[in-house]
Structures are given as structure tokens and as C-alpha cells.
Amino acid sequence: MGSGVSVDETGLGQPNEAPPPVVVFDFDGTLVCRDSFFDFAVRYCTGRPGRLLVVSAILPLALLVALRSLRAAGSVLLWGMTVGASTRSFVGALRRYGRHTLPEYANEAIFAELTRHVQAGSRVVIATGTVPLLVRELLAARSFGQLPIVGSRLRRKWGGLVAETHCTGRTKVHELRRRFGIVQWSTVYTDSFADRSLLRGATDIALVDPSSRTLIRTRQLISQTTALRVLRPG
């Protein structure tokens, strides 16, 4: 039987239902109005003077490494935050931040958009540079159902945690394909031109409180047939 056709009880061929549209949401600067992991890291270190001392000591090394790789520099600082600490205790701190602190910075207008797409039956996925645990805890705090998430992954090395995958730029596209088999999407919500790999594949774009530079570069990137909205939730 040819593809694209199903047979109902009458034996008559019926077109298969089209798959639901895929809607991709960024997280930091979009669903929440800050860099969630950076904010967590600052709070985590300032509440632990000994840990802050370690991070301060390796900061010059991180700055030197940053000249070659921001991802590697971030791993140096993350290692300083976690060396000697158990993964369980660090994960617990992440959970508490995501459940009790991060909801204060939720962008209500964009969460309303998220809810609208879910209720419309779209396949909604969150693609973020932060760790998925923070996203899951925020969704749970808001009594929101589970959603597919791709984000940065951490691993242990030399007694601390480092970044295994920094889920930004083209890595988001790779992770969507690897984790969920998603290779096409219709709509993207983001605040950053760093998501241009996602923006290129979208037919509908919502820029959340973008800078003038991001807005100009996005307009230059997309075709005339792509719908572009600018959301300034205030």
C-alpha cells in the first residue's frame, strides 16, 4: 500500500494525519529572564565562602583558557565550583534553585505562549544552554506537564564536574536530532541570534525582547516568507 494513505473500516483510503508542528523554545532570556545557570553559580559560591575562594583562585586560568574556548573556560570554573563535592549534593542545590528561586524569574507572557502551543497540540520542545534539571524543576514548580528538553550535559573529571556538551548554537540542532529525531520545526522562540541554526529552519519566529543587533541580523538571515514577531513582555 502506498505511503501517506490509511484504510478506514469502510475500506476506503484516507490521507494520514499530518504530524503536529514542532515548536522550539529557548530557555534563558526567553522562558526565564536571566542566565539560569550563571545566576545559580553566583548564589552557590557566595553562600559557600570556601568554594568562592577556590573559584577566585582559578579565575585567572579560566580567563586565559577563554581566549581559546569559552566552553573550556566554563568547565574550569564549574570544576572549581564542584571539586571535592559530591554530585548528589550539587544536584540537590540545583533542584532547590530550580524549584524555589527560578520561578521568581519566569517570563509569564512566554509561558502563556508555551501553554497555547501545547493546548493546540503542537510538539513543543525546549532547547537550552542550561542543564535540563533546572528546566524540569521550574516546570514542576509551575505544575506544568513534562516536555522534551535538550540541554548541556555534565560529567565528573578530576574530582569535579565539567561540561561534556554545551548545548548552544548548532549543538541544539544536533541534540534535537540525536535525542528526539527532530530535524524540522516550524516555530522558534528565542532572545538570541546564537540560535541562528534554529532560526534558519523556522517559518515562524518570535524574538523575545531582542537587542537591536539581534533583530537586524535575524531580518538579514531569514527569507521574506518567514513570519517574524517581536515580543517585549516588559
mmCIF file with all atom_site columns, C-alpha atoms in Angstrom, residues 29-30 33 107 110 190-192 206-212 214-215 229-234:
data_model
loop_
_atom_site.group_PDB
_atom_site.id
_atom_site.type_symbol
_atom_site.label_atom_id
_atom_site.label_alt_id
_atom_site.label_comp_id
_atom_site.label_asym_id
_atom_site.label_entity_id
_atom_site.label_seq_id
_atom_site.pdbx_PDB_ins_code
_atom_site.Cartn_x
_atom_site.Cartn_y
_atom_site.Cartn_z
_atom_site.occupancy
_atom_site.B_iso_or_equiv
_atom_site.pdbx_formal_charge
_atom_site.auth_seq_id
_atom_site.auth_comp_id
_atom_site.auth_asym_id
_atom_site.auth_atom_id
_atom_site.pdbx_PDB_model_num
ATOM 1  C CA . GLY A 1 29  ? 16.272 35.032 28.272 1.00 0.00 ? 29  GLY A CA 1
ATOM 2  C CA . THR A 1 30  ? 13.095 33.530 26.847 1.00 0.00 ? 30  THR A CA 1
ATOM 3  C CA . CYS A 1 33  ? 14.556 36.495 32.188 1.00 0.00 ? 33  CYS A CA 1
ATOM 4  C CA . ASN A 1 107 ? 8.562  35.137 31.910 1.00 0.00 ? 107 ASN A CA 1
ATOM 5  C CA . ILE A 1 110 ? 6.223  33.495 27.114 1.00 0.00 ? 110 ILE A CA 1
ATOM 6  C CA . THR A 1 190 ? 14.427 32.849 21.384 1.00 0.00 ? 190 THR A CA 1
ATOM 7  C CA . ASP A 1 191 ? 16.115 36.033 22.528 1.00 0.00 ? 191 ASP A CA 1
ATOM 8  C CA . SER A 1 192 ? 19.465 35.368 20.874 1.00 0.00 ? 192 SER A CA 1
ATOM 9  C CA . ALA A 1 206 ? 9.264  35.013 17.873 1.00 0.00 ? 206 ALA A CA 1
ATOM 10 C CA . LEU A 1 207 ? 12.149 37.102 19.176 1.00 0.00 ? 207 LEU A CA 1
ATOM 11 C CA . VAL A 1 208 ? 11.803 37.783 22.886 1.00 0.00 ? 208 VAL A CA 1
ATOM 12 C CA . ASP A 1 209 ? 12.998 41.249 23.892 1.00 0.00 ? 209 ASP A CA 1
ATOM 13 C CA . PRO A 1 210 ? 15.830 41.139 21.330 1.00 0.00 ? 210 PRO A CA 1
ATOM 14 C CA . SER A 1 211 ? 18.642 43.637 21.106 1.00 0.00 ? 211 SER A CA 1
ATOM 15 C CA . SER A 1 212 ? 18.709 45.890 18.050 1.00 0.00 ? 212 SER A CA 1
ATOM 16 C CA . THR A 1 214 ? 19.829 40.585 17.113 1.00 0.00 ? 214 THR A CA 1
ATOM 17 C CA . LEU A 1 215 ? 16.754 41.955 15.362 1.00 0.00 ? 215 LEU A CA 1
ATOM 18 C CA . ARG A 1 229 ? 7.285  38.675 15.649 1.00 0.00 ? 229 ARG A CA 1
ATOM 19 C CA . VAL A 1 230 ? 8.988  40.737 18.327 1.00 0.00 ? 230 VAL A CA 1
ATOM 20 C CA . LEU A 1 231 ? 7.703  40.109 21.852 1.00 0.00 ? 231 LEU A CA 1
ATOM 21 C CA . ARG A 1 232 ? 8.586  42.581 24.578 1.00 0.00 ? 232 ARG A CA 1
ATOM 22 C CA . PRO A 1 233 ? 6.902  41.173 27.681 1.00 0.00 ? 233 PRO A CA 1
ATOM 23 C CA . GLY A 1 234 ? 8.069  44.004 29.934 1.00 0.00 ? 234 GLY A CA 1
#
